[in-house]
mmCIF file of C-alpha atoms in Angstrom:
data_model
loop_
_atom_site.group_PDB
_atom_site.id
_atom_site.type_symbol
_atom_site.label_atom_id
_atom_site.label_comp_id
_atom_site.label_asym_id
_atom_site.label_seq_id
_atom_site.Cartn_x
_atom_site.Cartn_y
_atom_site.Cartn_z
ATOM 1 C CA UNK A 19 -72.339 -6.309 -1.958
ATOM 2 C CA UNK A 20 -71.309 -4.663 1.353
ATOM 3 C CA UNK A 21 -67.699 -5.704 0.743
ATOM 4 C CA UNK A 22 -67.726 -4.079 -2.692
ATOM 5 C CA UNK A 23 -69.155 -0.822 -1.283
ATOM 6 C CA UNK A 24 -66.543 -0.811 1.507
ATOM 7 C CA UNK A 25 -63.719 -1.402 -0.993
ATOM 8 C CA UNK A 26 -64.977 1.411 -3.226
ATOM 9 C CA UNK A 27 -65.256 3.797 -0.251
ATOM 10 C CA UNK A 28 -61.721 2.850 0.861
ATOM 11 C CA UNK A 29 -60.280 3.539 -2.597
ATOM 12 C CA UNK A 30 -62.049 6.911 -2.813
ATOM 13 C CA UNK A 31 -61.006 7.925 0.719
ATOM 14 C CA UNK A 32 -57.336 7.077 0.280
ATOM 15 C CA UNK A 33 -56.741 7.686 -3.432
ATOM 16 C CA UNK A 34 -55.413 11.224 -2.832
ATOM 17 C CA UNK A 35 -52.998 10.016 -0.185
ATOM 18 C CA UNK A 36 -51.658 7.268 -2.419
ATOM 19 C CA UNK A 37 -50.909 9.804 -5.150
ATOM 20 C CA UNK A 38 -49.088 12.282 -2.897
ATOM 21 C CA UNK A 39 -45.386 12.696 -3.612
ATOM 22 C CA UNK A 40 -43.082 12.211 -0.575
ATOM 23 C CA UNK A 41 -41.553 15.670 -1.185
ATOM 24 C CA UNK A 42 -44.935 17.395 -0.865
ATOM 25 C CA UNK A 43 -45.381 19.510 2.243
ATOM 26 C CA UNK A 44 -43.886 22.601 3.869
ATOM 27 C CA UNK A 45 -40.110 22.785 4.338
ATOM 28 C CA UNK A 46 -37.910 25.200 6.315
ATOM 29 C CA UNK A 47 -34.794 26.269 4.412
ATOM 30 C CA UNK A 48 -31.404 26.947 5.928
ATOM 31 C CA UNK A 49 -30.398 30.561 6.477
ATOM 32 C CA UNK A 50 -29.008 32.116 3.281
ATOM 33 C CA UNK A 51 -27.902 35.754 3.168
ATOM 34 C CA UNK A 52 -29.402 36.391 6.622
ATOM 35 C CA UNK A 53 -32.878 35.020 5.914
ATOM 36 C CA UNK A 54 -34.739 31.736 5.616
ATOM 37 C CA UNK A 55 -38.077 30.674 4.208
ATOM 38 C CA UNK A 56 -40.846 28.156 4.374
ATOM 39 C CA UNK A 57 -41.268 26.501 0.984
ATOM 40 C CA UNK A 58 -44.509 24.758 0.055
ATOM 41 C CA UNK A 59 -43.803 21.786 -2.221
ATOM 42 C CA UNK A 60 -46.614 20.504 -4.462
ATOM 43 C CA UNK A 61 -46.986 18.420 -7.566
ATOM 44 C CA UNK A 62 -46.685 20.311 -10.847
ATOM 45 C CA UNK A 63 -47.545 17.853 -13.570
ATOM 46 C CA UNK A 64 -45.310 14.792 -13.207
ATOM 47 C CA UNK A 65 -42.757 16.805 -11.189
ATOM 48 C CA UNK A 66 -42.632 18.652 -7.853
ATOM 49 C CA UNK A 67 -42.327 22.429 -7.503
ATOM 50 C CA UNK A 68 -41.751 24.587 -4.422
ATOM 51 C CA UNK A 69 -43.037 28.102 -3.772
ATOM 52 C CA UNK A 70 -41.836 30.472 -1.039
ATOM 53 C CA UNK A 71 -44.795 30.729 1.336
ATOM 54 C CA UNK A 72 -43.282 32.572 4.348
ATOM 55 C CA UNK A 73 -40.023 34.453 4.946
ATOM 56 C CA UNK A 74 -38.032 35.187 8.105
ATOM 57 C CA UNK A 75 -34.968 37.186 9.116
ATOM 58 C CA UNK A 76 -33.316 38.023 12.476
ATOM 59 C CA UNK A 77 -36.321 40.207 13.417
ATOM 60 C CA UNK A 78 -38.870 37.464 12.688
ATOM 61 C CA UNK A 79 -41.358 36.994 9.877
ATOM 62 C CA UNK A 80 -41.337 39.665 7.206
ATOM 63 C CA UNK A 81 -42.859 40.314 3.779
ATOM 64 C CA UNK A 82 -40.059 39.498 1.361
ATOM 65 C CA UNK A 83 -40.476 40.467 -2.293
ATOM 66 C CA UNK A 84 -39.807 36.765 -2.967
ATOM 67 C CA UNK A 85 -43.053 35.576 -1.367
ATOM 68 C CA UNK A 86 -45.051 33.513 -3.833
ATOM 69 C CA UNK A 87 -42.105 32.913 -6.142
ATOM 70 C CA UNK A 88 -41.146 29.432 -7.262
ATOM 71 C CA UNK A 89 -37.748 28.401 -5.880
ATOM 72 C CA UNK A 90 -37.870 24.671 -6.771
ATOM 73 C CA UNK A 91 -38.798 24.095 -10.388
ATOM 74 C CA UNK A 92 -39.824 20.937 -12.233
ATOM 75 C CA UNK A 93 -38.070 18.445 -9.930
ATOM 76 C CA UNK A 94 -38.706 15.080 -11.504
ATOM 77 C CA UNK A 95 -38.587 12.000 -9.288
ATOM 78 C CA UNK A 96 -35.865 9.499 -10.213
ATOM 79 C CA UNK A 97 -36.724 6.975 -7.501
ATOM 80 C CA UNK A 98 -35.155 6.287 -4.135
ATOM 81 C CA UNK A 99 -35.921 9.811 -2.881
ATOM 82 C CA UNK A 100 -33.843 11.457 -5.608
ATOM 83 C CA UNK A 101 -35.054 14.244 -7.910
ATOM 84 C CA UNK A 102 -33.564 16.391 -10.674
ATOM 85 C CA UNK A 103 -34.757 19.726 -11.991
ATOM 86 C CA UNK A 104 -33.999 23.405 -11.445
ATOM 87 C CA UNK A 105 -33.595 25.693 -8.426
ATOM 88 C CA UNK A 106 -33.717 29.476 -8.250
ATOM 89 C CA UNK A 107 -31.504 31.373 -5.807
ATOM 90 C CA UNK A 108 -33.252 34.618 -4.841
ATOM 91 C CA UNK A 109 -30.086 36.403 -3.639
ATOM 92 C CA UNK A 110 -28.549 36.463 -7.125
ATOM 93 C CA UNK A 111 -31.664 35.791 -9.240
ATOM 94 C CA UNK A 112 -30.011 32.832 -10.999
ATOM 95 C CA UNK A 113 -31.430 29.439 -11.911
ATOM 96 C CA UNK A 114 -29.264 26.366 -11.413
ATOM 97 C CA UNK A 115 -29.386 22.672 -12.218
ATOM 98 C CA UNK A 116 -30.942 21.195 -9.092
ATOM 99 C CA UNK A 117 -30.913 17.919 -7.219
ATOM 100 C CA UNK A 118 -32.905 16.722 -4.228
ATOM 101 C CA UNK A 119 -32.085 13.789 -1.980
ATOM 102 C CA UNK A 120 -35.078 13.160 0.276
ATOM 103 C CA UNK A 121 -34.924 11.075 3.427
ATOM 104 C CA UNK A 122 -37.838 11.222 5.872
ATOM 105 C CA UNK A 123 -38.139 14.759 7.228
ATOM 106 C CA UNK A 124 -34.847 15.911 5.705
ATOM 107 C CA UNK A 125 -34.502 17.275 2.178
ATOM 108 C CA UNK A 126 -31.010 17.858 0.826
ATOM 109 C CA UNK A 127 -31.149 20.399 -1.990
ATOM 110 C CA UNK A 128 -28.246 21.205 -4.304
ATOM 111 C CA UNK A 129 -27.947 23.952 -6.881
ATOM 112 C CA UNK A 130 -25.176 23.140 -9.333
ATOM 113 C CA UNK A 131 -23.128 24.452 -12.245
ATOM 114 C CA UNK A 132 -20.707 22.741 -14.634
ATOM 115 C CA UNK A 133 -23.045 19.798 -15.211
ATOM 116 C CA UNK A 134 -23.370 19.107 -11.501
ATOM 117 C CA UNK A 135 -19.675 19.172 -10.641
ATOM 118 C CA UNK A 136 -19.819 22.291 -8.427
ATOM 119 C CA UNK A 137 -22.790 22.502 -6.096
ATOM 120 C CA UNK A 138 -24.032 24.697 -3.272
ATOM 121 C CA UNK A 139 -26.080 22.635 -0.822
ATOM 122 C CA UNK A 140 -28.687 23.144 1.868
ATOM 123 C CA UNK A 141 -30.572 20.771 4.128
ATOM 124 C CA UNK A 142 -34.231 21.630 4.634
ATOM 125 C CA UNK A 143 -36.442 20.346 7.445
ATOM 126 C CA UNK A 144 -40.056 19.271 7.029
ATOM 127 C CA UNK A 145 -42.530 21.440 8.964
ATOM 128 C CA UNK A 146 -45.685 19.649 7.769
#
């Protein structure tokens, strides 16, 4: 009986961790148009979405009008650290076909046109 209670407690304690997506967390973007951001990635249904949670420029942290906006949209996991979905580029207010290639604490994000033939890429670094 003690073994069964321990097993149940273990499952309850670690169930949330087992369901976490590897892309979840806070990521620092590369500088784009003189600024960079921290993006908080969370599950959104069966996909992963990222919202701008902090913004920085040469003077330090500032209150960008883009705070709270979703930059990574409906990225569906394909396996092997790869995702496909949409990305929004704040500087031109356009949405692109997006790809993520995740490896450890490095997230390679691409926003593409022409069916993925022409892409602009950034490498983001995990903060937490």
